[in-house]
Amino acid sequence: TIELRGIKKIYKMGDQEVAALAGIDLDIHKGEFAALMGPSGSGKSTLMNILGCLDRPTTGSYKLDGSEVSHLTDDELAYTRNRKIGFVFQNFNLLSKLSAVDNVALPLLYAGVGRSERTQRAMHFIEAVGLGPRADHMPSELSGGQRQRVAIARALANDPKIIMADEPTGNLDTKSTHEIMEIFEDLHAQGRTIILVTHEPEIAACASRQLLVRDGIITRDEGRGVV
Amino acid sequence: TIELRGIKKIYKMGDQEVAALAGIDLDIHKGEFAALMGPSGSGKSTLMNILGCLDRPTTGSYKLDGSEVSHLTDDELAYTRNRKIGFVFQNFNLLSKLSAVDNVALPLLYAGVGRSERTQRAMHFIEAVGLGPRADHMPSELSGGQRQRVAIARALANDPKIIMADEPTGNLDTKSTHEIMEIFEDLHAQGRTIILVTHEPEIAACASRQLLVRDGIITRDEGRGVV
Ligand SMILES: Nc1ncnc2c1ncn2[C@@H]1O[C@H](COP(=O)(O)OP(=O)(O)OP(=O)(O)O)[C@@H](O)[C@H]1O
Ligand SMILES: Nc1ncnc2c1ncn2[C@@H]1O[C@H](COP(=O)(O)OP(=O)(O)OP(=O)(O)O)[C@@H](O)[C@H]1O
Ligand SMILES: [Mg+2]
Ligand SMILES: [Mg+2]
């Protein structure tokens, strides 16, 4: 369960302030499938980064499964990110010196999984996103949509209970998009929580809950509590 | 005018070969508006990079306005890229140490435009893509869609005759997408050549010519010669 209260993220630029998030109250229950939409620059990635424990709010409270995230130690935070949350970044964030399969295996390495099991599980997800023949390519030897799919595979590798994906199909053709959405729908059917940012209405329609963000606040919230 | 004959791009990986482009013949006339579609990994960005004089084919001929590109000196190639072609990269390629407006002004700097005119023209395009209030932000202080729009503004800054855009609206919401497509349609109405990669059929529909790429070759080509 995710509980945000009064979340603000304010950047100081000289004597100006940019409020990326201007006061977010949000509850997301275990097993929900929520789509986050809104104009470019409205605060979606900022909100996702806070939900994913990758960034801290300027003010406000974030309780994840009952624990206040701002009170967690760095080790506890890293553990939460590694075990509980699978995060797909808007700009992929692959490590350029690791091959596709090694990028996907990285969360498993951090989780202490042994080498042969790591390779086996990473290859399972590499193949699930259609990149078997590209497993040993470096990120610079992959197309944009292939890198995006490696980022998706990496988010799923550690079998997380919560999947947060920031525009996971922005660089994908229709067929690859459908394949990825089927993966998310399967994971949701298994009881996982899915939060996905998209600007495409047909993708948002796959979710049971629809949130609209504008100028750092949530202006619409439909389908709450539907699992 | 663009004339490609027998264009191949082959990557050697150990004892394997990946044919990103497997033999492209293509004519694009001045003033055409062409959309390039195809599955993830099919060769679209590779083709765009060759068209944009950013990469050389393994074999084949590319004549741009009658001149064989492979025979141009480095200086002539740089001049061509700077003056004739505005290129929007799939992954934006902004310089992280320059602000948004300075990124947009960079092609003008290379073209020898004086400082105050540079700032004026760069701001014109920054505002055209809706980023006036973000002109002094660094790329790391911008959202994904804002960076994409800076990349678009930069491609237009030097008033190029040919605009090549690789998935320019992949990270944009519907409203921003429409604004960008209006800009491209205006530029086309002024007689410029536009080549744009997209995976969205509604965007491809704005073009008069539709090309489909699969496994490194062109498998469909409709609307040829329509200007
Ligand atoms: N440096 C490289 N070494 C080996 N293979 C490469 C290299 N660069 C690209 N490729 C391969 O060439 C193929 C074409 O890549 P390209 O980037 O042109 O695809 P694309 O059509 O733009 O895909 P997308 O829609 O995902 O952006 C891909 O299968 C990719 O894995
Ligand atoms: N480090 C920063 N300093 C100042 N402003 C910032 C910084 N990072 C983000 N912003 C601003 O915060 C706002 C929200 O950014 P965010 O990345 O969350 O938007 P978004 O909804 O994800 O947009 P997009 O759909 O384009 O990806 C934007 O207007 C952006 O310019
Ligand atoms: Mg974003
Ligand atoms: Mg591409």
Tab-separated table of C-alpha atoms in Angstrom, chain A residues 32-223:
chain	number	residue	atom	x	y	z
A	32	GLU	CA	-4.362	-1.768	-8.191
A	33	PHE	CA	-3.475	-0.951	-11.797
A	34	ALA	CA	-3.229	2.826	-12.107
A	35	ALA	CA	-2.438	4.971	-15.159
A	36	LEU	CA	-0.974	8.431	-14.663
A	37	MET	CA	-1.538	10.916	-17.469
A	38	GLY	CA	-1.025	14.629	-17.935
A	39	PRO	CA	0.711	17.264	-20.045
A	40	SER	CA	4.451	17.340	-20.640
A	41	GLY	CA	6.091	18.951	-17.597
A	42	SER	CA	3.100	18.411	-15.297
A	43	GLY	CA	5.006	16.415	-12.648
A	44	LYS	CA	4.434	12.748	-13.557
A	45	SER	CA	8.101	11.657	-13.544
A	46	THR	CA	8.760	13.658	-10.387
A	47	LEU	CA	5.870	11.851	-8.682
A	48	MET	CA	7.075	8.465	-9.994
A	49	ASN	CA	10.612	9.099	-8.725
A	50	ILE	CA	9.279	9.826	-5.247
A	51	LEU	CA	6.990	6.766	-5.320
A	52	GLY	CA	9.942	4.664	-6.498
A	53	CYS	CA	12.091	5.870	-3.560
A	54	LEU	CA	14.543	7.403	-6.030
A	55	ASP	CA	13.974	10.972	-4.904
A	56	ARG	CA	12.835	12.658	-1.695
A	57	PRO	CA	9.992	15.183	-1.529
A	58	THR	CA	10.684	18.732	-0.314
A	59	THR	CA	7.871	18.236	2.185
A	60	GLY	CA	5.091	15.750	2.935
A	61	SER	CA	4.785	12.133	3.999
A	62	TYR	CA	5.130	8.862	2.037
A	63	LYS	CA	4.157	5.646	3.784
A	64	LEU	CA	4.950	2.444	1.905
A	65	ASP	CA	3.409	-0.672	3.492
A	66	GLY	CA	3.015	1.279	6.722
A	67	SER	CA	6.596	2.569	6.995
A	68	GLU	CA	7.433	6.242	6.560
A	69	VAL	CA	9.959	6.256	3.706
A	70	SER	CA	11.744	9.386	4.952
A	71	HIS	CA	12.590	7.512	8.165
A	72	LEU	CA	14.246	4.577	6.402
A	73	THR	CA	18.022	4.245	6.529
A	74	ASP	CA	19.918	4.251	3.242
A	75	ASP	CA	20.266	0.467	3.450
A	76	GLU	CA	16.558	-0.013	4.101
A	77	LEU	CA	15.749	2.308	1.189
A	78	ALA	CA	18.081	0.411	-1.156
A	79	TYR	CA	16.519	-2.875	-0.025
A	80	THR	CA	13.018	-1.515	-0.680
A	81	ARG	CA	13.995	-0.338	-4.148
A	82	ASN	CA	15.675	-3.622	-4.980
A	83	ARG	CA	13.079	-6.042	-3.613
A	84	LYS	CA	9.708	-4.336	-3.585
A	85	ILE	CA	9.735	-2.046	-6.601
A	86	GLY	CA	10.545	-2.623	-10.267
A	87	PHE	CA	11.139	0.756	-11.924
A	88	VAL	CA	11.190	1.535	-15.658
A	89	PHE	CA	12.759	4.946	-16.279
A	90	GLN	CA	11.511	7.340	-18.955
A	91	ASN	CA	15.065	7.548	-20.300
A	92	PHE	CA	15.924	3.878	-19.626
A	93	ASN	CA	19.099	4.492	-17.525
A	94	LEU	CA	20.901	1.381	-18.740
A	95	LEU	CA	24.555	0.924	-17.787
A	96	SER	CA	26.481	1.515	-20.995
A	97	LYS	CA	29.335	-0.867	-20.111
A	98	LEU	CA	27.041	-3.861	-19.516
A	99	SER	CA	25.353	-5.980	-22.162
A	100	ALA	CA	21.560	-6.224	-22.338
A	101	VAL	CA	21.422	-9.460	-20.311
A	102	ASP	CA	23.864	-8.129	-17.706
A	103	ASN	CA	21.783	-4.962	-17.320
A	104	VAL	CA	18.713	-7.135	-16.721
A	105	ALA	CA	20.624	-9.333	-14.239
A	106	LEU	CA	21.840	-6.378	-12.168
A	107	PRO	CA	18.926	-6.321	-9.645
A	108	LEU	CA	19.436	-10.067	-9.157
A	109	LEU	CA	23.126	-9.495	-8.457
A	110	TYR	CA	22.223	-6.921	-5.802
A	111	ALA	CA	19.699	-9.375	-4.341
A	112	GLY	CA	22.481	-11.935	-3.891
A	113	VAL	CA	21.238	-14.400	-6.516
A	114	GLY	CA	23.894	-16.870	-7.721
A	115	ARG	CA	25.421	-16.540	-11.157
A	116	SER	CA	23.768	-19.359	-13.118
A	117	GLU	CA	20.317	-18.615	-11.704
A	118	ARG	CA	20.861	-14.933	-12.492
A	119	THR	CA	21.655	-15.659	-16.130
A	120	GLN	CA	18.707	-18.010	-16.421
A	121	ARG	CA	16.216	-15.546	-14.926
A	122	ALA	CA	17.609	-12.577	-16.845
A	123	MET	CA	17.383	-14.510	-20.136
A	124	HIS	CA	13.784	-15.443	-19.283
A	125	PHE	CA	12.857	-11.745	-19.204
A	126	ILE	CA	15.076	-10.827	-22.159
A	127	GLU	CA	13.154	-13.400	-24.201
A	128	ALA	CA	9.781	-12.296	-22.781
A	129	VAL	CA	10.379	-8.838	-24.299
A	130	GLY	CA	11.500	-10.333	-27.632
A	131	LEU	CA	15.236	-9.655	-27.358
A	132	GLY	CA	16.754	-13.155	-27.231
A	133	PRO	CA	19.000	-12.540	-30.293
A	134	ARG	CA	20.168	-9.209	-28.813
A	135	ALA	CA	21.081	-10.436	-25.294
A	136	ASP	CA	24.808	-9.788	-25.710
A	137	HIS	CA	24.519	-6.416	-27.432
A	138	MET	CA	25.690	-3.360	-25.533
A	139	PRO	CA	23.092	-0.568	-25.141
A	140	SER	CA	24.864	1.443	-27.882
A	141	GLU	CA	24.311	-1.515	-30.212
A	142	LEU	CA	20.559	-1.531	-29.677
A	143	SER	CA	17.700	0.471	-31.174
A	144	GLY	CA	15.722	2.931	-29.022
A	145	GLY	CA	12.822	0.547	-28.596
A	146	GLN	CA	15.192	-2.334	-27.813
A	147	ARG	CA	16.812	-0.307	-25.011
A	148	GLN	CA	13.349	0.497	-23.684
A	149	ARG	CA	12.524	-3.212	-23.634
A	150	VAL	CA	15.773	-4.024	-21.788
A	151	ALA	CA	14.762	-1.414	-19.190
A	152	ILE	CA	11.387	-3.140	-18.837
A	153	ALA	CA	12.972	-6.587	-18.485
A	154	ARG	CA	15.345	-5.245	-15.829
A	155	ALA	CA	12.421	-3.838	-13.804
A	156	LEU	CA	10.760	-7.264	-13.778
A	157	ALA	CA	13.842	-9.395	-13.103
A	158	ASN	CA	13.601	-9.419	-9.320
A	159	ASP	CA	9.919	-10.374	-9.319
A	160	PRO	CA	8.788	-7.169	-7.599
A	161	LYS	CA	5.373	-6.738	-5.963
A	162	ILE	CA	5.064	-3.171	-7.283
A	163	ILE	CA	5.902	-2.152	-10.838
A	164	MET	CA	6.300	1.523	-11.691
A	165	ALA	CA	6.815	2.312	-15.366
A	166	ASP	CA	7.398	5.817	-16.724
A	167	GLU	CA	6.185	5.847	-20.356
A	168	PRO	CA	7.341	2.258	-21.041
A	169	THR	CA	6.033	2.126	-24.620
A	170	GLY	CA	6.971	5.623	-25.856
A	171	ASN	CA	9.508	4.216	-28.331
A	172	LEU	CA	7.679	1.044	-29.317
A	173	ASP	CA	5.707	0.085	-32.397
A	174	THR	CA	2.141	-1.181	-32.042
A	175	LYS	CA	3.032	-4.885	-31.914
A	176	SER	CA	5.759	-4.477	-29.270
A	177	THR	CA	3.422	-2.186	-27.290
A	178	HIS	CA	0.745	-4.885	-27.212
A	179	GLU	CA	3.285	-7.498	-26.121
A	180	ILE	CA	4.488	-5.278	-23.258
A	181	MET	CA	0.934	-4.425	-22.151
A	182	GLU	CA	0.106	-8.155	-22.078
A	183	ILE	CA	3.080	-8.679	-19.760
A	184	PHE	CA	1.818	-5.912	-17.445
A	185	GLU	CA	-1.720	-7.308	-17.504
A	186	ASP	CA	-0.439	-10.800	-16.582
A	187	LEU	CA	1.591	-9.357	-13.703
A	188	HIS	CA	-1.481	-7.463	-12.526
A	189	ALA	CA	-3.592	-10.631	-12.703
A	190	GLN	CA	-0.992	-12.231	-10.398
A	191	GLY	CA	-1.841	-9.620	-7.754
A	192	ARG	CA	0.938	-7.105	-8.324
A	193	THR	CA	0.459	-3.348	-8.104
A	194	ILE	CA	1.130	-1.502	-11.369
A	195	ILE	CA	1.570	2.257	-11.766
A	196	LEU	CA	2.244	3.420	-15.271
A	197	VAL	CA	2.745	6.849	-16.812
A	198	THR	CA	1.495	7.134	-20.350
A	199	HIS	CA	0.319	9.826	-22.718
A	200	GLU	CA	-1.619	7.340	-24.876
A	201	PRO	CA	-5.312	6.932	-23.995
A	202	GLU	CA	-5.485	3.344	-25.323
A	203	ILE	CA	-2.772	2.329	-22.878
A	204	ALA	CA	-4.351	4.221	-19.985
A	205	ALA	CA	-7.545	2.310	-20.789
A	206	CYS	CA	-5.829	-0.979	-19.809
A	207	ALA	CA	-5.661	0.299	-16.224
A	208	SER	CA	-8.582	0.206	-13.814
A	209	ARG	CA	-7.661	3.542	-12.258
A	210	GLN	CA	-6.972	6.761	-14.139
A	211	LEU	CA	-5.153	9.722	-12.589
A	212	LEU	CA	-4.645	13.073	-14.284
A	213	VAL	CA	-1.798	15.349	-13.220
A	214	ARG	CA	-1.625	19.027	-14.120
A	215	ASP	CA	0.813	21.646	-12.781
A	216	GLY	CA	1.996	19.380	-9.959
A	217	ILE	CA	-1.410	18.371	-8.553
A	218	ILE	CA	-3.853	15.545	-9.212
A	219	THR	CA	-6.894	17.022	-10.936
A	220	ARG	CA	-8.795	13.815	-11.646
A	221	ASP	CA	-8.893	10.368	-10.027
A	222	GLU	CA	-11.282	7.684	-11.328
A	223	GLY	CA	-11.588	3.976	-10.586
